[in-house]
mmCIF file of C-alpha atoms and ligand atoms in Angstrom:
data_model
loop_
_atom_site.group_PDB
_atom_site.id
_atom_site.type_symbol
_atom_site.label_atom_id
_atom_site.label_comp_id
_atom_site.label_asym_id
_atom_site.label_seq_id
_atom_site.Cartn_x
_atom_site.Cartn_y
_atom_site.Cartn_z
ATOM 1 C CA MET L 19 -22.444 -13.472 -18.523
ATOM 2 C CA THR L 20 -23.519 -10.694 -20.080
ATOM 3 C CA PRO L 21 -22.749 -10.731 -24.185
ATOM 4 C CA ASN L 22 -20.227 -8.388 -24.887
ATOM 5 C CA ARG L 23 -19.939 -6.830 -21.951
ATOM 6 C CA LYS L 24 -16.665 -5.110 -21.064
ATOM 7 C CA THR L 25 -13.876 -6.892 -18.390
ATOM 8 C CA ILE L 26 -13.734 -5.151 -15.340
ATOM 9 C CA ALA L 27 -9.931 -4.886 -14.297
ATOM 10 C CA PHE L 28 -9.598 -4.857 -10.136
ATOM 11 C CA ALA L 29 -7.508 -2.417 -10.387
ATOM 12 C CA ALA L 30 -6.522 0.250 -13.096
ATOM 13 C CA PRO L 31 -5.105 3.647 -13.491
ATOM 14 C CA SER L 32 -7.310 6.618 -14.291
ATOM 15 C CA LEU L 33 -5.259 8.787 -16.947
ATOM 16 C CA GLY L 34 -6.491 11.381 -18.698
ATOM 17 C CA GLU L 35 -5.013 14.267 -21.163
ATOM 18 C CA GLU L 36 -3.957 16.199 -18.000
ATOM 19 C CA GLU L 37 -1.409 13.373 -18.029
ATOM 20 C CA PHE L 38 -0.954 12.499 -21.395
ATOM 21 C CA ALA L 39 -0.159 16.341 -22.221
ATOM 22 C CA ALA L 40 1.995 16.645 -19.125
ATOM 23 C CA ALA L 41 4.134 13.167 -20.206
ATOM 24 C CA ASP L 42 4.474 14.524 -23.681
ATOM 25 C CA ALA L 43 5.712 18.249 -22.818
ATOM 26 C CA VAL L 44 8.400 16.299 -20.572
ATOM 27 C CA LEU L 45 9.224 14.344 -23.461
ATOM 28 C CA ARG L 46 9.565 17.167 -25.790
ATOM 29 C CA SER L 47 11.462 19.346 -23.239
ATOM 30 C CA GLY L 48 14.994 17.479 -23.806
ATOM 31 C CA TRP L 49 15.261 17.271 -19.898
ATOM 32 C CA ILE L 50 13.845 13.446 -19.772
ATOM 33 C CA ALA L 51 15.141 12.462 -15.875
ATOM 34 C CA SER L 52 15.223 13.835 -12.901
ATOM 35 C CA GLY L 53 14.292 17.077 -12.910
ATOM 36 C CA PRO L 54 12.110 20.389 -12.627
ATOM 37 C CA ASN L 55 9.277 18.347 -12.239
ATOM 38 C CA VAL L 56 10.595 15.733 -9.989
ATOM 39 C CA THR L 57 11.239 19.172 -7.920
ATOM 40 C CA ALA L 58 8.195 20.545 -8.593
ATOM 41 C CA LEU L 59 5.841 17.222 -7.266
ATOM 42 C CA GLU L 60 8.059 16.857 -3.753
ATOM 43 C CA GLY L 61 6.934 20.510 -3.572
ATOM 44 C CA GLU L 62 3.517 19.749 -4.199
ATOM 45 C CA LEU L 63 3.357 16.419 -2.209
ATOM 46 C CA SER L 64 5.402 17.968 0.804
ATOM 47 C CA THR L 65 2.964 20.981 0.845
ATOM 48 C CA TYR L 66 0.191 17.879 0.737
ATOM 49 C CA PHE L 67 1.610 16.574 3.674
ATOM 50 C CA GLY L 68 1.532 19.739 5.758
ATOM 51 C CA GLY L 69 5.268 21.304 4.937
ATOM 52 C CA ARG L 70 7.048 17.856 5.773
ATOM 53 C CA PRO L 71 9.755 16.848 3.832
ATOM 54 C CA THR L 72 9.320 14.736 1.095
ATOM 55 C CA ARG L 73 11.241 13.142 -1.457
ATOM 56 C CA LEU L 74 10.632 10.582 -4.545
ATOM 57 C CA LEU L 75 12.117 7.171 -5.369
ATOM 58 C CA THR L 76 11.511 4.761 -8.112
ATOM 59 C CA SER L 77 8.829 2.619 -5.724
ATOM 60 C CA GLU L 78 7.509 2.284 -2.722
ATOM 61 C CA THR L 79 10.165 -0.972 -2.561
ATOM 62 C CA ALA L 80 13.505 1.591 -3.090
ATOM 63 C CA ALA L 81 11.989 4.070 -0.554
ATOM 64 C CA LEU L 82 11.856 0.799 2.034
ATOM 65 C CA GLU L 83 15.293 0.168 1.747
ATOM 66 C CA VAL L 84 16.335 4.169 1.589
ATOM 67 C CA ALA L 85 14.418 4.229 4.669
ATOM 68 C CA LEU L 86 15.603 1.195 7.037
ATOM 69 C CA GLN L 87 19.460 2.771 5.491
ATOM 70 C CA LEU L 88 18.331 5.844 6.558
ATOM 71 C CA LEU L 89 17.489 4.866 10.171
ATOM 72 C CA GLY L 90 20.857 2.748 10.754
ATOM 73 C CA ILE L 91 18.156 -0.110 10.606
ATOM 74 C CA GLY L 92 21.054 -3.049 9.749
ATOM 75 C CA PRO L 93 22.603 -6.745 11.124
ATOM 76 C CA GLY L 94 21.140 -7.862 14.089
ATOM 77 C CA ASP L 95 18.643 -5.705 14.347
ATOM 78 C CA GLU L 96 14.802 -6.637 14.579
ATOM 79 C CA VAL L 97 12.069 -4.942 12.452
ATOM 80 C CA LEU L 98 8.075 -5.683 13.390
ATOM 81 C CA ILE L 99 6.067 -5.929 10.518
ATOM 82 C CA GLY L 100 2.253 -6.204 10.153
ATOM 83 C CA ALA L 101 1.862 -8.983 8.111
ATOM 84 C CA GLN L 102 -1.095 -8.673 5.778
ATOM 85 C CA THR L 103 1.052 -6.749 3.438
ATOM 86 C CA PHE L 104 2.916 -6.966 0.309
ATOM 87 C CA PHE L 105 5.916 -8.274 0.416
ATOM 88 C CA SER L 106 8.395 -5.786 -0.473
ATOM 89 C CA SER L 107 8.416 -4.619 3.192
ATOM 90 C CA ALA L 108 9.962 -7.705 4.687
ATOM 91 C CA ASN L 109 12.263 -8.385 1.787
ATOM 92 C CA MET L 110 14.030 -4.652 2.502
ATOM 93 C CA VAL L 111 14.382 -5.762 5.970
ATOM 94 C CA GLU L 112 16.142 -8.808 5.105
ATOM 95 C CA LYS L 113 18.262 -6.758 2.281
ATOM 96 C CA VAL L 114 19.582 -4.724 4.817
ATOM 97 C CA GLY L 115 20.542 -7.221 7.080
ATOM 98 C CA ALA L 116 17.959 -7.262 9.717
ATOM 99 C CA LYS L 117 15.650 -8.936 10.999
ATOM 100 C CA ALA L 118 11.426 -9.438 9.856
ATOM 101 C CA VAL L 119 9.489 -10.117 12.618
ATOM 102 C CA PHE L 120 6.229 -10.773 11.548
ATOM 103 C CA VAL L 121 2.880 -9.903 13.833
ATOM 104 C CA ASP L 122 -0.580 -10.856 13.402
ATOM 105 C CA VAL L 123 -3.334 -8.498 12.880
ATOM 106 C CA ASP L 124 -7.156 -7.669 13.215
ATOM 107 C CA LEU L 125 -9.236 -9.942 11.686
ATOM 108 C CA LYS L 126 -11.441 -7.240 10.424
ATOM 109 C CA SER L 127 -9.373 -3.971 10.339
ATOM 110 C CA ARG L 128 -6.421 -6.243 8.669
ATOM 111 C CA ASN L 129 -4.016 -3.873 10.687
ATOM 112 C CA ILE L 130 -1.195 -4.729 12.490
ATOM 113 C CA ASP L 131 -2.224 -6.276 16.176
ATOM 114 C CA LEU L 132 -0.622 -4.364 18.948
ATOM 115 C CA ALA L 133 -0.887 -6.644 21.560
ATOM 116 C CA ASP L 134 0.961 -9.288 19.410
ATOM 117 C CA ALA L 135 3.601 -6.882 18.536
ATOM 118 C CA ALA L 136 4.114 -6.542 22.058
ATOM 119 C CA ARG L 137 4.725 -10.033 22.747
ATOM 120 C CA ARG L 138 7.359 -10.194 19.852
ATOM 121 C CA VAL L 139 9.222 -6.956 20.876
ATOM 122 C CA THR L 140 13.064 -8.110 22.165
ATOM 123 C CA ALA L 141 15.830 -5.884 22.560
ATOM 124 C CA LYS L 142 17.206 -5.817 19.621
ATOM 125 C CA THR L 143 13.708 -4.347 18.072
ATOM 126 C CA LYS L 144 14.551 -1.291 16.182
ATOM 127 C CA ALA L 145 11.276 -0.674 14.086
ATOM 128 C CA ILE L 146 7.766 -1.088 13.651
ATOM 129 C CA ILE L 147 6.281 -1.672 9.961
ATOM 130 C CA PRO L 148 2.594 -1.408 9.848
ATOM 131 C CA THR L 149 0.708 -0.731 6.471
ATOM 132 C CA HIS L 150 -2.514 1.280 6.173
ATOM 133 C CA TYR L 151 -4.234 -1.879 5.002
ATOM 134 C CA ALA L 152 -6.722 -1.322 2.015
ATOM 135 C CA GLY L 153 -6.354 2.698 3.059
ATOM 136 C CA LEU L 154 -7.950 2.261 6.399
ATOM 137 C CA ALA L 155 -5.955 4.617 8.982
ATOM 138 C CA CYS L 156 -4.056 2.036 11.490
ATOM 139 C CA ASP L 157 -4.913 3.417 14.742
ATOM 140 C CA MET L 158 -2.426 6.026 15.552
ATOM 141 C CA ASP L 159 -2.762 6.819 18.528
ATOM 142 C CA ALA L 160 -2.269 3.695 19.653
ATOM 143 C CA LEU L 161 0.547 2.687 17.348
ATOM 144 C CA TYR L 162 2.196 5.640 18.200
ATOM 145 C CA ALA L 163 2.035 5.301 21.859
ATOM 146 C CA PHE L 164 3.205 1.880 21.769
ATOM 147 C CA ALA L 165 5.846 2.915 19.488
ATOM 148 C CA LYS L 166 6.962 5.236 21.979
ATOM 149 C CA GLN L 167 6.678 2.804 24.946
ATOM 150 C CA HIS L 168 9.266 0.619 23.506
ATOM 151 C CA ASN L 169 11.525 3.446 21.815
ATOM 152 C CA LEU L 170 10.986 2.005 17.680
ATOM 153 C CA ARG L 171 11.278 4.124 15.080
ATOM 154 C CA VAL L 172 7.953 3.842 12.890
ATOM 155 C CA ILE L 173 8.167 3.632 9.275
ATOM 156 C CA GLU L 174 4.755 3.941 7.729
ATOM 157 C CA ASP L 175 3.524 1.390 4.922
ATOM 158 C CA ALA L 176 1.288 4.094 3.325
ATOM 159 C CA ALA L 177 1.503 2.324 -0.162
ATOM 160 C CA LEU L 178 -2.445 2.075 -0.079
ATOM 161 C CA ALA L 179 -3.076 5.408 2.024
ATOM 162 C CA ILE L 180 -2.441 8.463 -0.160
ATOM 163 C CA GLY L 181 -5.747 10.413 0.558
ATOM 164 C CA SER L 182 -6.242 8.495 3.755
ATOM 165 C CA SER L 183 -6.629 10.469 6.872
ATOM 166 C CA TRP L 184 -6.953 9.805 10.819
ATOM 167 C CA LYS L 185 -9.040 12.094 12.381
ATOM 168 C CA GLY L 186 -9.115 14.483 9.729
ATOM 169 C CA LYS L 187 -5.369 14.338 9.863
ATOM 170 C CA ALA L 188 -3.625 13.470 6.227
ATOM 171 C CA ILE L 189 -1.766 9.774 6.199
ATOM 172 C CA GLY L 190 1.893 11.358 5.479
ATOM 173 C CA SER L 191 1.164 14.569 7.478
ATOM 174 C CA PHE L 192 2.481 13.219 11.231
ATOM 175 C CA GLY L 193 3.829 10.519 12.538
ATOM 176 C CA ASP L 194 7.466 9.587 11.757
ATOM 177 C CA VAL L 195 8.291 8.247 8.634
ATOM 178 C CA ALA L 196 5.482 7.450 5.848
ATOM 179 C CA LEU L 197 5.829 5.648 3.003
ATOM 180 C CA PHE L 198 3.582 5.746 -0.745
ATOM 181 C CA SER L 199 3.518 4.055 -3.572
ATOM 182 C CA PHE L 200 2.593 5.438 -7.285
ATOM 183 C CA HIS L 201 2.132 1.950 -8.788
ATOM 184 C CA PRO L 202 -0.375 1.825 -11.552
ATOM 185 C CA ASN L 203 -3.172 0.316 -8.855
ATOM 186 C CA LYS L 204 -2.985 3.047 -6.179
ATOM 187 C CA ASN L 205 -5.016 5.631 -5.742
ATOM 188 C CA ILE L 206 -2.827 8.103 -7.796
ATOM 189 C CA THR L 207 0.396 6.856 -10.097
ATOM 190 C CA THR L 208 3.518 8.378 -11.271
ATOM 191 C CA ILE L 209 3.421 4.906 -13.675
ATOM 192 C CA GLU L 210 6.702 3.352 -11.418
ATOM 193 C CA GLY L 211 7.411 5.576 -7.821
ATOM 194 C CA GLY L 212 7.427 6.199 -4.118
ATOM 195 C CA ALA L 213 7.971 8.887 -2.033
ATOM 196 C CA LEU L 214 9.283 9.274 1.155
ATOM 197 C CA VAL L 215 8.149 11.726 3.869
ATOM 198 C CA CYS L 216 10.010 12.710 7.068
ATOM 199 C CA ASN L 217 10.600 15.853 9.990
ATOM 200 C CA GLU L 218 13.937 16.790 9.265
ATOM 201 C CA ILE L 219 15.448 18.330 6.064
ATOM 202 C CA ALA L 220 18.932 16.521 7.042
ATOM 203 C CA ASP L 221 16.761 13.211 6.182
ATOM 204 C CA ALA L 222 15.409 14.555 3.374
ATOM 205 C CA LYS L 223 19.049 15.857 2.190
ATOM 206 C CA ARG L 224 20.248 12.014 2.944
ATOM 207 C CA THR L 225 17.350 10.367 1.116
ATOM 208 C CA GLU L 226 19.070 11.853 -2.001
ATOM 209 C CA VAL L 227 22.311 10.818 -1.357
ATOM 210 C CA LEU L 228 21.012 7.363 -0.595
ATOM 211 C CA ARG L 229 18.911 7.323 -3.628
ATOM 212 C CA PHE L 230 21.627 8.743 -6.682
ATOM 213 C CA HIS L 231 24.757 6.163 -5.237
ATOM 214 C CA GLY L 232 25.584 7.683 -2.248
ATOM 215 C CA ILE L 233 26.762 10.651 -4.010
ATOM 216 C CA SER L 234 27.864 13.822 -2.317
ATOM 217 C CA ARG L 235 29.463 16.936 -3.287
ATOM 218 C CA ARG L 236 32.371 18.280 -2.140
ATOM 219 C CA PRO L 237 32.667 22.080 -2.243
ATOM 220 C CA ASP L 238 35.273 21.815 -5.050
ATOM 221 C CA GLN L 239 32.141 20.075 -6.982
ATOM 222 C CA THR L 240 33.876 16.877 -7.168
ATOM 223 C CA ARG L 241 32.080 14.055 -6.209
ATOM 224 C CA ASP L 242 32.383 11.824 -2.855
ATOM 225 C CA VAL L 243 30.645 8.544 -1.731
ATOM 226 C CA ASP L 244 30.266 7.474 2.091
ATOM 227 C CA PHE L 245 28.091 4.638 1.147
ATOM 228 C CA PRO L 246 26.918 2.038 -1.803
ATOM 229 C CA GLY L 247 23.566 3.818 -2.562
ATOM 230 C CA GLY L 248 21.416 2.611 -5.139
ATOM 231 C CA LYS L 249 20.269 4.358 -7.834
ATOM 232 C CA PHE L 250 16.356 5.216 -7.431
ATOM 233 C CA ASN L 251 15.977 8.472 -8.842
ATOM 234 C CA MET L 252 12.135 8.885 -10.503
ATOM 235 C CA THR L 253 12.364 10.494 -13.888
ATOM 236 C CA ASP L 254 9.820 13.654 -14.551
ATOM 237 C CA VAL L 255 7.852 11.977 -17.187
ATOM 238 C CA SER L 256 6.488 10.229 -13.673
ATOM 239 C CA ALA L 257 6.639 13.294 -11.760
ATOM 240 C CA ALA L 258 5.053 15.428 -14.261
ATOM 241 C CA ILE L 259 2.209 12.263 -14.301
ATOM 242 C CA GLY L 260 2.320 12.460 -11.104
ATOM 243 C CA ARG L 261 1.624 16.221 -10.893
ATOM 244 C CA ALA L 262 -1.611 15.777 -12.774
ATOM 245 C CA GLN L 263 -2.720 13.026 -10.944
ATOM 246 C CA LEU L 264 -2.256 14.768 -7.635
ATOM 247 C CA LYS L 265 -4.668 17.011 -8.427
ATOM 248 C CA LYS L 266 -7.196 14.513 -8.839
ATOM 249 C CA LEU L 267 -6.651 12.844 -5.813
ATOM 250 C CA ASP L 268 -9.459 14.418 -3.916
ATOM 251 C CA ALA L 269 -12.037 13.447 -6.238
ATOM 252 C CA PHE L 270 -10.522 10.417 -6.901
ATOM 253 C CA CYS L 271 -10.984 9.336 -3.266
ATOM 254 C CA HIS L 272 -14.369 10.695 -3.276
ATOM 255 C CA TYR L 273 -15.309 8.368 -6.127
ATOM 256 C CA ARG L 274 -14.129 5.475 -4.269
ATOM 257 C CA ARG L 275 -15.557 5.757 -1.198
ATOM 258 C CA GLN L 276 -19.284 6.356 -3.390
ATOM 259 C CA LEU L 277 -18.275 2.790 -4.536
ATOM 260 C CA ALA L 278 -17.241 1.186 -1.655
ATOM 261 C CA ALA L 279 -20.381 2.465 -0.208
ATOM 262 C CA ARG L 280 -22.396 1.289 -2.754
ATOM 263 C CA TYR L 281 -20.169 -2.422 -2.493
ATOM 264 C CA LEU L 282 -21.297 -2.281 1.960
ATOM 265 C CA THR L 283 -24.707 -1.747 1.008
ATOM 266 C CA ARG L 284 -25.320 -4.649 -1.547
ATOM 267 C CA LEU L 285 -22.988 -6.998 -0.288
ATOM 268 C CA THR L 286 -25.079 -7.257 2.902
ATOM 269 C CA ALA L 287 -27.802 -9.284 1.344
ATOM 270 C CA ILE L 288 -24.739 -11.841 0.280
ATOM 271 C CA LEU L 289 -22.207 -11.773 3.059
ATOM 272 C CA ASP L 290 -22.222 -11.978 6.707
ATOM 273 C CA ASP L 291 -20.812 -8.984 8.260
ATOM 274 C CA SER L 292 -17.561 -10.302 9.420
ATOM 275 C CA LEU L 293 -16.441 -11.113 5.883
ATOM 276 C CA LEU L 294 -17.244 -7.602 4.512
ATOM 277 C CA PRO L 295 -14.197 -5.064 5.327
ATOM 278 C CA HIS L 296 -14.256 -2.415 7.837
ATOM 279 C CA ALA L 297 -16.501 0.482 6.840
ATOM 280 C CA GLY L 298 -13.876 2.856 8.203
ATOM 281 C CA HIS L 299 -13.100 4.524 11.993
ATOM 282 C CA VAL L 300 -16.571 5.220 13.341
ATOM 283 C CA GLY L 301 -17.103 9.157 12.894
ATOM 284 C CA ASP L 302 -14.186 9.108 10.929
ATOM 285 C CA GLU L 303 -15.251 7.341 7.412
ATOM 286 C CA ALA L 304 -14.522 9.485 5.180
ATOM 287 C CA GLY L 305 -10.711 8.489 6.213
ATOM 288 C CA HIS L 306 -10.680 5.552 4.632
ATOM 289 C CA SER L 307 -9.162 6.496 0.860
ATOM 290 C CA TRP L 308 -10.362 2.733 -0.122
ATOM 291 C CA ASN L 309 -7.876 1.704 -2.384
ATOM 292 C CA LEU L 310 -8.921 -2.062 -2.016
ATOM 293 C CA PHE L 311 -12.435 -3.684 -1.797
ATOM 294 C CA ALA L 312 -11.485 -7.053 -0.259
ATOM 295 C CA ILE L 313 -13.966 -9.225 1.293
ATOM 296 C CA ARG L 314 -13.621 -12.514 2.552
ATOM 297 C CA LEU L 315 -15.350 -15.569 1.395
ATOM 298 C CA PRO L 316 -17.213 -17.990 3.200
ATOM 299 C CA LEU L 317 -15.080 -20.912 1.356
ATOM 300 C CA ASP L 318 -15.765 -23.382 4.515
ATOM 301 C CA GLN L 319 -19.532 -23.507 3.342
ATOM 302 C CA LEU L 320 -18.732 -23.207 -0.389
ATOM 303 C CA LYS L 321 -18.310 -26.586 -2.435
ATOM 304 C CA LEU L 322 -15.343 -24.366 -5.106
ATOM 305 C CA CYS L 323 -12.329 -23.407 -3.466
ATOM 306 C CA ARG L 324 -11.076 -19.930 -4.337
ATOM 307 C CA ALA L 325 -9.291 -19.783 -7.653
ATOM 308 C CA GLU L 326 -12.618 -21.652 -8.810
ATOM 309 C CA ILE L 327 -14.242 -18.883 -7.626
ATOM 310 C CA MET L 328 -12.054 -16.697 -9.382
ATOM 311 C CA ASP L 329 -12.295 -18.310 -12.334
ATOM 312 C CA ALA L 330 -16.553 -17.883 -11.989
ATOM 313 C CA MET L 331 -16.670 -14.489 -11.845
ATOM 314 C CA LYS L 332 -13.801 -14.403 -14.668
ATOM 315 C CA ALA L 333 -16.302 -16.052 -16.741
ATOM 316 C CA HIS L 334 -18.859 -13.116 -16.151
ATOM 317 C CA GLY L 335 -16.223 -10.480 -17.166
ATOM 318 C CA ILE L 336 -15.003 -9.518 -14.208
ATOM 319 C CA ALA L 337 -11.749 -9.579 -12.988
ATOM 320 C CA THR L 338 -10.586 -10.341 -9.059
ATOM 321 C CA SER L 339 -7.135 -10.723 -6.845
ATOM 322 C CA VAL L 340 -5.576 -11.918 -3.882
ATOM 323 C CA SER L 341 -4.360 -9.055 -1.777
ATOM 324 C CA TYR L 342 -1.832 -10.458 0.231
ATOM 325 C CA GLU L 343 -0.468 -13.820 1.093
ATOM 326 C CA SER L 344 0.845 -14.140 4.091
ATOM 327 C CA PRO L 345 4.514 -13.005 3.303
ATOM 328 C CA HIS L 346 5.374 -15.324 6.488
ATOM 329 C CA LEU L 347 5.258 -18.351 4.697
ATOM 330 C CA THR L 348 6.865 -17.839 1.226
ATOM 331 C CA SER L 349 10.030 -19.984 0.655
ATOM 332 C CA LEU L 350 11.995 -17.240 1.929
ATOM 333 C CA PHE L 351 10.744 -17.073 5.282
ATOM 334 C CA ARG L 352 9.628 -20.908 5.896
ATOM 335 C CA LYS L 353 13.551 -21.544 5.622
ATOM 336 C CA GLN L 354 13.559 -19.156 8.619
ATOM 337 C CA GLY L 355 11.457 -21.336 11.170
ATOM 338 C CA TRP L 356 7.976 -19.691 10.102
ATOM 339 C CA LYS L 357 5.212 -21.963 9.881
ATOM 340 C CA GLU L 358 1.325 -22.196 9.416
ATOM 341 C CA GLY L 359 -0.261 -21.062 12.961
ATOM 342 C CA ASP L 360 2.163 -18.531 13.548
ATOM 343 C CA LEU L 361 -0.408 -15.757 12.444
ATOM 344 C CA PRO L 362 -3.847 -17.040 12.525
ATOM 345 C CA ASN L 363 -5.488 -14.162 11.561
ATOM 346 C CA THR L 364 -3.172 -13.085 8.689
ATOM 347 C CA GLU L 365 -3.477 -16.845 7.509
ATOM 348 C CA LEU L 366 -7.077 -17.160 7.452
ATOM 349 C CA ILE L 367 -7.515 -13.537 5.633
ATOM 350 C CA ALA L 368 -4.906 -14.618 3.234
ATOM 351 C CA ASP L 369 -6.648 -18.121 2.418
ATOM 352 C CA THR L 370 -10.160 -16.905 2.320
ATOM 353 C CA THR L 371 -9.383 -13.168 1.109
ATOM 354 C CA LEU L 372 -10.451 -11.542 -2.957
ATOM 355 C CA THR L 373 -10.115 -8.370 -4.012
ATOM 356 C CA LEU L 374 -13.030 -7.318 -6.323
ATOM 357 C CA PRO L 375 -12.838 -4.379 -8.881
ATOM 358 C CA LEU L 376 -12.500 -0.696 -7.271
ATOM 359 C CA HIS L 377 -11.466 2.084 -9.612
ATOM 360 C CA ALA L 378 -11.654 5.132 -11.157
ATOM 361 C CA GLY L 379 -13.023 3.684 -14.128
ATOM 362 C CA ILE L 380 -15.903 1.512 -13.111
ATOM 363 C CA THR L 381 -19.461 2.639 -12.627
ATOM 364 C CA GLU L 382 -22.271 2.096 -9.945
ATOM 365 C CA ALA L 383 -23.795 -0.307 -12.514
ATOM 366 C CA ASP L 384 -20.660 -2.469 -12.589
ATOM 367 C CA VAL L 385 -20.485 -2.444 -8.730
ATOM 368 C CA ASP L 386 -24.179 -3.639 -8.947
ATOM 369 C CA TYR L 387 -22.839 -6.275 -11.813
ATOM 370 C CA VAL L 388 -20.108 -7.665 -9.640
ATOM 371 C CA CYS L 389 -22.407 -7.695 -6.959
ATOM 372 C CA ASP L 390 -25.070 -9.968 -8.672
ATOM 373 C CA SER L 391 -22.498 -11.701 -10.402
ATOM 374 C CA LEU L 392 -20.748 -13.028 -6.571
ATOM 375 C CA ALA L 393 -23.985 -13.320 -5.520
ATOM 376 C CA SER L 394 -24.511 -15.879 -7.983
ATOM 377 C CA VAL L 395 -21.561 -17.670 -8.533
ATOM 378 C CA LEU L 396 -21.517 -18.345 -4.700
ATOM 379 C CA ALA L 397 -25.364 -19.842 -4.947
ATOM 380 C CA GLU L 398 -23.865 -21.891 -7.302
ATOM 381 C CA ALA L 399 -20.599 -22.886 -5.363
ATOM 382 C CA SER L 400 -22.779 -23.379 -2.453
ATOM 383 C CA ALA L 401 -25.875 -25.606 -4.400
ATOM 384 C CA ARG L 402 -23.020 -28.315 -5.849
HETATM 385 C C1 PLP E 503 1.181 -2.379 0.745
HETATM 386 C C2 PLP E 503 2.377 -2.348 -0.401
HETATM 387 N N1 PLP E 503 3.227 -2.082 0.394
HETATM 388 C C3 PLP E 503 4.521 -2.061 -0.350
HETATM 389 C C4 PLP E 503 4.449 -1.783 -1.780
HETATM 390 C C5 PLP E 503 5.331 -1.542 -2.933
HETATM 391 O O1 PLP E 503 5.555 -0.306 -3.728
HETATM 392 P P1 PLP E 503 6.198 -0.459 -4.657
HETATM 393 O O2 PLP E 503 5.396 -1.089 -5.960
HETATM 394 O O3 PLP E 503 5.654 0.838 -5.268
HETATM 395 O O4 PLP E 503 7.747 -0.760 -4.812
HETATM 396 C C6 PLP E 503 2.730 -2.257 -2.205
HETATM 397 C C7 PLP E 503 3.095 -2.458 -3.684
HETATM 398 O O5 PLP E 503 1.565 -3.042 -4.140
HETATM 399 C C8 PLP E 503 1.816 -2.475 -1.212
HETATM 400 O O6 PLP E 503 0.468 -3.512 -2.153
#
């Protein structure tokens, strides 16, 4: 390890004077819960998404719960979920009383395998939740043709895909319902936060009700409740930070693509192509916003397990992560009968994946250092 080298985080928010000033101004304004900045950020995001109605919530997990309620999904319904994803989508499907049906993914893109999805459709299937893994858009033409064929609603899990596009069109600017996360690890942050993008103003209005206690106003200004809604309204402090972040989104994504290209160039000498992440759709490479850079480790050729490799990288001052574990093999879903072998690609990825540092706070020299460190860790792991 290089002495006194700073630790390289695998993900980190990029906040500057603009965000500090924006938060400070709201804190001093006297109005710190949902207010003018929430309304303004919703408008700015809506413009970014081509004019589609957009509503902010406290997290994408909250947006998932609200989206499922909005679509009327509940007991007796099944929802297909691309399994290379975080736990939240399946959790929320279960929370509203529906059944999560996991679908395997493509080994290289890690995005949902629609041939496997077709095998899992039943008369009860109401919706599909694909994740744009790492910021790589799913094949949107195939996805929406599949949804049309099977009469399914689509809830895009675009947590990793703000700044991504498909054939030049921003993810979130077309399609059915799209959900975004503004957690600090995402391409832009509101500390915690999420967005729901839809097509109909009526759905946006309903989202406002569902995110705030199920409350609507009667003509006489008193309040009514027709649904036991949650409390998922974003604060104005968060929204003000988000407005400053949104202005930087293009620059962040441009830089992420630059770092990812550097990784791909350097890592071809270290790893087989099948273990490197998908480089972006041919001819549409700029559509990848690179929220994550996740390789797979050739563990069958190494004498160390992944946890030991992560420790060895840590000894070089480099934090790594696992994105993601197999959601169907959690205790929750094992109890429902899911087991090893059900989703071979998802499981292979989960067992071998390693997320390397990628965010606006690192340099190309940091990427080189990560690659050199990985090369030496892997060399040692194969020699032992
Ligand atoms: C793919 C994916 N979906 C959904 C979420 C949930 O987002 P949030 O933390 O905003 O609830 C995450 C969070 O990391 C995620 O990675």
